[in-house]
CSV table of C-alpha atoms in Angstrom, one decimal:
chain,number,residue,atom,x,y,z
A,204,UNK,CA,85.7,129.1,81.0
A,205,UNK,CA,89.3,129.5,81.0
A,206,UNK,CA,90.9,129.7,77.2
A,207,UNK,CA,93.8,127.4,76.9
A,208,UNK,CA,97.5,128.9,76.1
A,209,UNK,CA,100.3,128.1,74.0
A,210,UNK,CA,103.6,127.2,75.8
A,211,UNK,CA,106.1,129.4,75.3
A,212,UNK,CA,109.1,127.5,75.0
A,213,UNK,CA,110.9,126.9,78.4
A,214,UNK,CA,113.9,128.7,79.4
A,215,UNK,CA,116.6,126.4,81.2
A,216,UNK,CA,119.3,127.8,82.9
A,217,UNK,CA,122.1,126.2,85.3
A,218,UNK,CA,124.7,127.9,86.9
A,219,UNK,CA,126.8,126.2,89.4
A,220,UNK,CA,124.7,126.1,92.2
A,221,UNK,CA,121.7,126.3,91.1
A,222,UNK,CA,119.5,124.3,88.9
A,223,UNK,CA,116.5,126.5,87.0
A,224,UNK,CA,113.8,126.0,85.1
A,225,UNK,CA,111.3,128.8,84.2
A,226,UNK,CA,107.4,128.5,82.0
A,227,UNK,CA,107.4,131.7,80.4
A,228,UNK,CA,104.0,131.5,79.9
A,229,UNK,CA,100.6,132.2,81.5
A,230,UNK,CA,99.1,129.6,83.3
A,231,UNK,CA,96.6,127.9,81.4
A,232,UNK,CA,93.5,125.7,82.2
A,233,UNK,CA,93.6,122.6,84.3
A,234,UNK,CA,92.7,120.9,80.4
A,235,UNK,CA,95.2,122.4,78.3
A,236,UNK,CA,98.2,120.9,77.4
A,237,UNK,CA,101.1,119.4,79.9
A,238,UNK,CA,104.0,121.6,79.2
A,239,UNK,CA,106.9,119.8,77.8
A,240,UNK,CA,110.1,119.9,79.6
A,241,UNK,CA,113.9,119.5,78.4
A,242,UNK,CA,116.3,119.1,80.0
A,243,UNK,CA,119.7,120.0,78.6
A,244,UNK,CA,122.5,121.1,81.3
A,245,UNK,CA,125.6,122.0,80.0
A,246,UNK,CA,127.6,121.2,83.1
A,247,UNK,CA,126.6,118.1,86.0
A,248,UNK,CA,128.3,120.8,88.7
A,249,UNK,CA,124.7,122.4,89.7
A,250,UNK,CA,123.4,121.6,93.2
A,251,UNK,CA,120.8,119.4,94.2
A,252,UNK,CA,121.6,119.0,97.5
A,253,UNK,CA,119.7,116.5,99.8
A,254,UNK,CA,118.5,118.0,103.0
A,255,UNK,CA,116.6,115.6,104.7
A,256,UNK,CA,116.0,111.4,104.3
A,257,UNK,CA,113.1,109.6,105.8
A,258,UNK,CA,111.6,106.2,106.3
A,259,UNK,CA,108.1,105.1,106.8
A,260,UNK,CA,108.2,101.5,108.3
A,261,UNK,CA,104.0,101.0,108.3
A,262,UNK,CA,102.3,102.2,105.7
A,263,UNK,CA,100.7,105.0,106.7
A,264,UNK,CA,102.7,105.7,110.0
A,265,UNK,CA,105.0,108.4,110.4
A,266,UNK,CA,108.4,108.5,109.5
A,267,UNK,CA,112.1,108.3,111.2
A,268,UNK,CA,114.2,111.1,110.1
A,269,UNK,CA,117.5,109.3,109.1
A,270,UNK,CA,121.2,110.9,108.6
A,271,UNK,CA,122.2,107.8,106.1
A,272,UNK,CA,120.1,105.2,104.2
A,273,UNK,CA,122.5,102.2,103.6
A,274,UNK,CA,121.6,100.3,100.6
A,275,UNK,CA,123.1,96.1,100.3
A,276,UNK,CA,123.0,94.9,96.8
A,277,UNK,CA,119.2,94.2,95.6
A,278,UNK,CA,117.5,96.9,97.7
A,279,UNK,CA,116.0,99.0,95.9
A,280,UNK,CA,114.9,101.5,98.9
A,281,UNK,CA,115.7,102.7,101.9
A,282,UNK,CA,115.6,99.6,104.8
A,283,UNK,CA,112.6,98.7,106.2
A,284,UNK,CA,110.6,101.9,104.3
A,285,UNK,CA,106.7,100.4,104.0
A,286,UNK,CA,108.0,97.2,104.8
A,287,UNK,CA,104.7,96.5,106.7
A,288,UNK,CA,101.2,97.8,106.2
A,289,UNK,CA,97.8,97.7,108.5
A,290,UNK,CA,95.9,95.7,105.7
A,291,UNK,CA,92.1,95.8,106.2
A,292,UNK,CA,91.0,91.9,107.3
A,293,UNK,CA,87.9,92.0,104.2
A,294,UNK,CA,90.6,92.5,101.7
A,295,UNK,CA,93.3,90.1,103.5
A,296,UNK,CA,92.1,87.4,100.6
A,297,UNK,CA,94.2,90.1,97.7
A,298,UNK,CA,97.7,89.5,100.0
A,299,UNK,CA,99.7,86.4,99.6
A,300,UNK,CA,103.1,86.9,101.6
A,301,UNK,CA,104.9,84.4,99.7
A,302,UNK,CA,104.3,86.0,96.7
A,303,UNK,CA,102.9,89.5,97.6
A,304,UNK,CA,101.7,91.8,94.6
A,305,UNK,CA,101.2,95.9,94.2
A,306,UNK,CA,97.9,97.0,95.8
A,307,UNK,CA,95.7,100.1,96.0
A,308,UNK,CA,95.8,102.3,99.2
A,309,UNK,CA,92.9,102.2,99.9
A,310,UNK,CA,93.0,98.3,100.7
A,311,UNK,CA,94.7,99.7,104.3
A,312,UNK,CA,94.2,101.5,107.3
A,313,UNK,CA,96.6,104.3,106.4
A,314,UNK,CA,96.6,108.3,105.7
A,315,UNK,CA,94.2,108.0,102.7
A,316,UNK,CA,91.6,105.9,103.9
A,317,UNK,CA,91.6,107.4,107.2
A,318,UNK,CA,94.1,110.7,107.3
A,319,UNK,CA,92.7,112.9,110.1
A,320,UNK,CA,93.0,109.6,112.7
A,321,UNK,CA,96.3,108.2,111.6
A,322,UNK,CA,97.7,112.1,111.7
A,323,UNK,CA,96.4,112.1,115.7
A,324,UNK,CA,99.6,109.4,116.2
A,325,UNK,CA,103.2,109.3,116.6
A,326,UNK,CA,105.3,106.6,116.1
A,327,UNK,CA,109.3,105.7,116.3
A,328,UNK,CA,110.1,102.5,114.6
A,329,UNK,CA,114.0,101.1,116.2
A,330,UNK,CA,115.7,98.1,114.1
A,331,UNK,CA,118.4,97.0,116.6
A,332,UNK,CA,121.0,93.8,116.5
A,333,UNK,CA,120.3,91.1,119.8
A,334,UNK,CA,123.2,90.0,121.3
A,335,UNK,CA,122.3,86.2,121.1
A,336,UNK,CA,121.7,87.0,117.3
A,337,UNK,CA,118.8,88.2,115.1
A,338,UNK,CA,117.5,91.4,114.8
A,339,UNK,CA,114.4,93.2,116.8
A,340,UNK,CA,111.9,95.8,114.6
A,341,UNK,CA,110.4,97.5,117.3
A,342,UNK,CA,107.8,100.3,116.8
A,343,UNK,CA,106.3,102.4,119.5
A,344,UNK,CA,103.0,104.2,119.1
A,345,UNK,CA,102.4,107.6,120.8
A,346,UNK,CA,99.2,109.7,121.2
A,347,UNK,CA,100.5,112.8,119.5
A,348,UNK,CA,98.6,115.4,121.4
A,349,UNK,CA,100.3,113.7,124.9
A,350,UNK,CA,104.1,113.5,122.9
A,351,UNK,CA,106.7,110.9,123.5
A,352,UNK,CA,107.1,111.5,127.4
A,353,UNK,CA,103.9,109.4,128.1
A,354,UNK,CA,103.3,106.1,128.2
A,355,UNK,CA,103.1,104.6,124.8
A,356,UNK,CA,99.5,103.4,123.2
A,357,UNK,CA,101.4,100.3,122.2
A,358,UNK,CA,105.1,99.1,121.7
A,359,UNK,CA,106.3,96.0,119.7
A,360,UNK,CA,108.3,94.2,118.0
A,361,UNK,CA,106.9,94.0,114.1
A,362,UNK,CA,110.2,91.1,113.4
A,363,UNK,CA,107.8,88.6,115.1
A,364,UNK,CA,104.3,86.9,114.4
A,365,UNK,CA,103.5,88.3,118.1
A,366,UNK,CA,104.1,91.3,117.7
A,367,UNK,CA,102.6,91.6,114.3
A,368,UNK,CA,99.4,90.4,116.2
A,369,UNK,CA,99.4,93.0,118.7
A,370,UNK,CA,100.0,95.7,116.9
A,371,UNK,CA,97.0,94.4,114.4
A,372,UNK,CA,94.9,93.9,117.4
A,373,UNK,CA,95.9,97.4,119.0
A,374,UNK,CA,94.9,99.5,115.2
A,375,UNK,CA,91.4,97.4,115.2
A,376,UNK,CA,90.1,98.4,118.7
A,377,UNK,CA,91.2,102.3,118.0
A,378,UNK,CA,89.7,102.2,114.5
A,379,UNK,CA,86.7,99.9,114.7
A,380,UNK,CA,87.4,98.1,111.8
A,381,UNK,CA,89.5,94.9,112.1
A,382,UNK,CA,92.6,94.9,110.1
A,383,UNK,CA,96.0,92.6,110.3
A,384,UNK,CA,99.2,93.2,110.3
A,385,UNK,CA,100.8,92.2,107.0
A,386,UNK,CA,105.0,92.1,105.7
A,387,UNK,CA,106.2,89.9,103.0
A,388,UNK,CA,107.6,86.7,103.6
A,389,UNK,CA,110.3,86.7,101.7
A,390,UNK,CA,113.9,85.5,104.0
A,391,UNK,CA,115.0,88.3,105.7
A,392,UNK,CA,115.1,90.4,103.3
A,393,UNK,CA,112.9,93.8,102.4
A,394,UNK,CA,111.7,92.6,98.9
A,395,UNK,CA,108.1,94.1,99.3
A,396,UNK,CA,107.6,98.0,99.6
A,397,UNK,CA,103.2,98.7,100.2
A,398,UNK,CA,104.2,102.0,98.1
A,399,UNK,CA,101.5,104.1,96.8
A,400,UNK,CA,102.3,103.8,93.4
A,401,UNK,CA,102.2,101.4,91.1
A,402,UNK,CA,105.0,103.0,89.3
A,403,UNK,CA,107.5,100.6,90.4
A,404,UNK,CA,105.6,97.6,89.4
A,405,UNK,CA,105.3,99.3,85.9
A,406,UNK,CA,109.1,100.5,85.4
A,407,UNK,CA,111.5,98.2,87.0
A,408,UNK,CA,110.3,94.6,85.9
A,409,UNK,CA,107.3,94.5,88.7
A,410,UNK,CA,109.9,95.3,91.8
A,411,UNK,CA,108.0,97.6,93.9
A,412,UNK,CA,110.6,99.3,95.7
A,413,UNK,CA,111.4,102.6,94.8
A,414,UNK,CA,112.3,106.0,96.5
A,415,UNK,CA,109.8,109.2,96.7
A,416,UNK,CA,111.5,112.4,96.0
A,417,UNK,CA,110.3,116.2,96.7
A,418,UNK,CA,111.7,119.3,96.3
A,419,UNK,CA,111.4,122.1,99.0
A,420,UNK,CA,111.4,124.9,96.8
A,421,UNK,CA,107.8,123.3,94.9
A,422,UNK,CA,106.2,122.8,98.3
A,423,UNK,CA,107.5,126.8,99.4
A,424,UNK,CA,105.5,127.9,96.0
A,425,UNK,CA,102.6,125.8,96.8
A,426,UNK,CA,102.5,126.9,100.3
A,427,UNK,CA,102.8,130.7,99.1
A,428,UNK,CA,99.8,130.3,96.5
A,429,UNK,CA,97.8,128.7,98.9
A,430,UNK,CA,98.6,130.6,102.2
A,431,UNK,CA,100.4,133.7,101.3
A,432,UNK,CA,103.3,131.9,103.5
A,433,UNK,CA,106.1,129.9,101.9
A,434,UNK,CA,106.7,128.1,105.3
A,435,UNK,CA,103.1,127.2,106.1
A,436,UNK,CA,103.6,123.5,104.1
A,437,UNK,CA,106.5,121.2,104.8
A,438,UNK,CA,108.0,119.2,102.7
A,439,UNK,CA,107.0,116.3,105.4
A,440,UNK,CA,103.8,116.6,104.7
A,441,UNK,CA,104.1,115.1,101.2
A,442,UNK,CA,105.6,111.5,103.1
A,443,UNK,CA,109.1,111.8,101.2
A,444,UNK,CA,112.1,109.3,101.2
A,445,UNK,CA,114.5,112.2,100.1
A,446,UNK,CA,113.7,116.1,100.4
A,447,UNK,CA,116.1,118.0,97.9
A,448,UNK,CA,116.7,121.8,97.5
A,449,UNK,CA,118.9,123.5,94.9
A,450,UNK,CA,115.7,123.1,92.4
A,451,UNK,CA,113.8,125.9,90.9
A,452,UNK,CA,109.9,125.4,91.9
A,453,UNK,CA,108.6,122.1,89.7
A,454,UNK,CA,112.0,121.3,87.4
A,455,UNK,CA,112.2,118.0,89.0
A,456,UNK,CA,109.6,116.9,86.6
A,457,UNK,CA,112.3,117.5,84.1
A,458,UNK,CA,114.3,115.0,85.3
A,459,UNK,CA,111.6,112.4,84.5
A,460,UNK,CA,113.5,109.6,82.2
A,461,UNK,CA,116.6,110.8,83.5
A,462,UNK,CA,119.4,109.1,85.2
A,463,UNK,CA,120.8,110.7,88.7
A,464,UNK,CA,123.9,109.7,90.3
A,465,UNK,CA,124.8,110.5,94.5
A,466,UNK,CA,127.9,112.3,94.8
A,467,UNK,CA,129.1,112.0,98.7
A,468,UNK,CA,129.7,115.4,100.5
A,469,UNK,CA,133.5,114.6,99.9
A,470,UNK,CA,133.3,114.2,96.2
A,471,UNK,CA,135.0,110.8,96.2
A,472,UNK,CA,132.7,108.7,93.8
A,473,UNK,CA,133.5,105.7,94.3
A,474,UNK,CA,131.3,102.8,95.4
A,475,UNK,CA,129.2,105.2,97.7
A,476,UNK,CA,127.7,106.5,94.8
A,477,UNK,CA,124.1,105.3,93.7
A,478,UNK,CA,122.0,106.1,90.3
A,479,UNK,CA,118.4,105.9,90.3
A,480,UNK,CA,116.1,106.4,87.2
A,481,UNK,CA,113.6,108.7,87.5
A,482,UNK,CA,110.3,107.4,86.2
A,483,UNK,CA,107.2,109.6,86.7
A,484,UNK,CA,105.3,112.6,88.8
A,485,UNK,CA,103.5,112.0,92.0
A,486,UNK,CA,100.0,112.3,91.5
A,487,UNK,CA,98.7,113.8,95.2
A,488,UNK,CA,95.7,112.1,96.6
A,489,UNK,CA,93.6,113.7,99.9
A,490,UNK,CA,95.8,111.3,102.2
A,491,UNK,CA,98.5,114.4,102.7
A,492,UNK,CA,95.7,116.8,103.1
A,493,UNK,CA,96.5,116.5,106.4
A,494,UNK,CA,99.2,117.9,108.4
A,495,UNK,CA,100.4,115.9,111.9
A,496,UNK,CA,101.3,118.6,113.4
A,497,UNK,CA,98.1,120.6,112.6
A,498,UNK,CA,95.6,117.8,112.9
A,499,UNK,CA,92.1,119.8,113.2
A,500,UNK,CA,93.3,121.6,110.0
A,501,UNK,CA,92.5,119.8,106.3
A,502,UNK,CA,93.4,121.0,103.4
A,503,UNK,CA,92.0,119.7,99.6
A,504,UNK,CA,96.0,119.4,98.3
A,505,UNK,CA,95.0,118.1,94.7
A,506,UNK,CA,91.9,120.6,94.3
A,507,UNK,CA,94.9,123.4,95.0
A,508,UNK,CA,97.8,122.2,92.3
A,509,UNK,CA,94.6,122.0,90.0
A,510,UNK,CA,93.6,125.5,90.6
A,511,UNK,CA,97.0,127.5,91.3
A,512,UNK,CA,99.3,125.1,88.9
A,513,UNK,CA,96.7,124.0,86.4
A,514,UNK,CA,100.1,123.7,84.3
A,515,UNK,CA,100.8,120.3,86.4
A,516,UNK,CA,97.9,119.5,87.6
A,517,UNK,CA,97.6,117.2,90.9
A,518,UNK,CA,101.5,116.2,90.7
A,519,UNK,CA,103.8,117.3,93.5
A,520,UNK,CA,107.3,115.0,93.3
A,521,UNK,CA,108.9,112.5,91.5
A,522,UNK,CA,109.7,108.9,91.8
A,523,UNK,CA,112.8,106.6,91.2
A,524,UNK,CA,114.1,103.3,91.0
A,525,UNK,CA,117.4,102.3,91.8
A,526,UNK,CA,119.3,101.3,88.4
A,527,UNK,CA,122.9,100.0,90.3
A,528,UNK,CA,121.5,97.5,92.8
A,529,UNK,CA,124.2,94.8,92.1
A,530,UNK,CA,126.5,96.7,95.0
A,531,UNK,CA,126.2,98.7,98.0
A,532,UNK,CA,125.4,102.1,98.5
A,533,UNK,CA,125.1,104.9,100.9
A,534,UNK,CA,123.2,108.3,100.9
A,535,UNK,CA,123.4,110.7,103.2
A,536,UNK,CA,122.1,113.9,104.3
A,537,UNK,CA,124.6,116.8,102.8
A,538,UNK,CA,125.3,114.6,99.3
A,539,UNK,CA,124.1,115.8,96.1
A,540,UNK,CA,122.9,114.4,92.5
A,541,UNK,CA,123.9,115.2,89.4
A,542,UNK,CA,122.4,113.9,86.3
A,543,UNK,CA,124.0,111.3,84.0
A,544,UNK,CA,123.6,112.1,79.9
């Protein structure tokens, strides 16, 4: 039986491009104590540059790359992210999509209920203006093993009933189990985020929308404790809205109750500028065990933090809400944030 430490106290340091955070400590037992982290930088010019922005239309799906998430006043994530979800058809009775509520994960078809199948796909998801007006939400499924030159397992569009219907139909007959296709109806708006988290729900007045955030340099030390190979686990894996580096390994959990602020790659902060509040860690479940481009592989993610960061336990990430949603925003790849005291 491991003996628990005491936590030295942690040593902070910022320099101007370059956030750090160091436990000067062993590592203790997967019982003892959560460290406690402060956060006190003496200057907002470190770097936390973002490198990478994604959106997961479908729950469960896999994501578009994106070089900009736009943000209209209200949003409270990126557009369209988990704006639909493959909601099994026994638990369709919990869903009302006039007035649609948080629910578990594993009420859907989606990488925790069923990770190794819904890693075997790859899909593109296309919102596009018609010229006779409206708007198409068109996602295309590919087998991943064949890639995106063959002829897709199913294409639609998820903006109509229809295609809603197909797509529902098309999950069912590869699955076996029967499931629909469910978004909130709500205007035209993306009110409703099927996130994984309650943590929304909890810390910004029941709105579900927030964005996930990871930080390279955590996955790289994971990924080197594991697999003696910092580039074995991408950041990808862990279904991010914003990848960040600039970040010594797990200070992002410092940041928890912390306000940060965009600053655009030209420095101008003016309206482009967002502030989110970050509200808690990401507690990892087996759904990310599970690796698209490596589907025969699985790995047990939560038993790992637990054994080689028993400091943190299963956490890998961070979430936040948006805290400026009465006007527009922009983030882009390139931009940074800086923390507002």
């Amino acid at each position: 039986m491991w003996m628990p430490y005491a936590f030295a106290l942690l040593a902070v340091m910022l320099t101007p491009t370059r956030l750090t955070i160091a436990l000067s400590s062993p590592r203790s037992s997967a019982k003892s104590k959560m460290p406690t982290y402060k956060f006190t930088p003496e200057s907002k010019d470190y770097d936390m540059k973002v490198t990478s922005l994604h959106r997961y239309a479908v729950k469960g799906l896999s994501g578009d790359p994106l070089k900009s998430a736009h943000f209209k006043p209200g949003d409270g994530t990126f557009e369209d992210d988990r704006r639909y979800a493959l909601l099994y058809e026994k638990n369709s009775d919990q869903f009302d999509s006039r007035s649609p509520e948080w629910l578990h994960k594993m009420n859907f078809l989606c990488a925790f209920t069923d990770p190794k199948g819904m890693a075997k796909l790859d899909t593109e998801y296309r919102v596009e203006s018609c010229d006779e007006g409206g708007t198409t939400r068109t996602l295309t499924v590919w087998d991943r093993s064949k890639g995106r030159t063959s002829d897709p397992l199913v294409r639609s569009d998820l903006a109509c009933e229809s295609g809603r219907d197909q797509v529902a139909r098309f999950f069912t007959e590869r699955f076996g189990e029967k499931v629909v296709c469910v978004v909130a109806q709500t205007e035209d708006r993306h009110t409703h985020q099927f996130g994984n988290t309650s943590s929304g729900v909890k810390n910004n007045d029941g709105d579900t929308r927030l964005i996930h955030i990871i930080n390279s340099n955590t996955v790289k030390e994971l990924s080197g404790a594991i697999f003696e190979d910092e580039s074995y686990l991408r950041p990808t894996m862990f279904r991010p809205n914003v990848v960040v580096d600039g970040l010594e390994p797990w200070a992002e959990f410092d940041l928890i109750g912390k306000t940060i602020e965009s600053v655009p790659k030209d420095g101008d902060c003016d309206d482009n500028t967002m502030r989110f509040l970050v509200t808690s860690r990401t507690v990892r479940c087996a759904g990310i065990g599970v690796d698209p481009e490596r589907p025969e592989e699985e790995h047990d993610i939560p038993a790992s933090l637990i054994k080689h960061f028993p400091e943190h336990g299963p956490y890998l990430g961070i979430y936040a809400v948006r805290v400026d949603g009465e006007k527009n925003g922009v983030l882009s790849v390139g931009e940074t944030f800086r923390v507002i005291q």
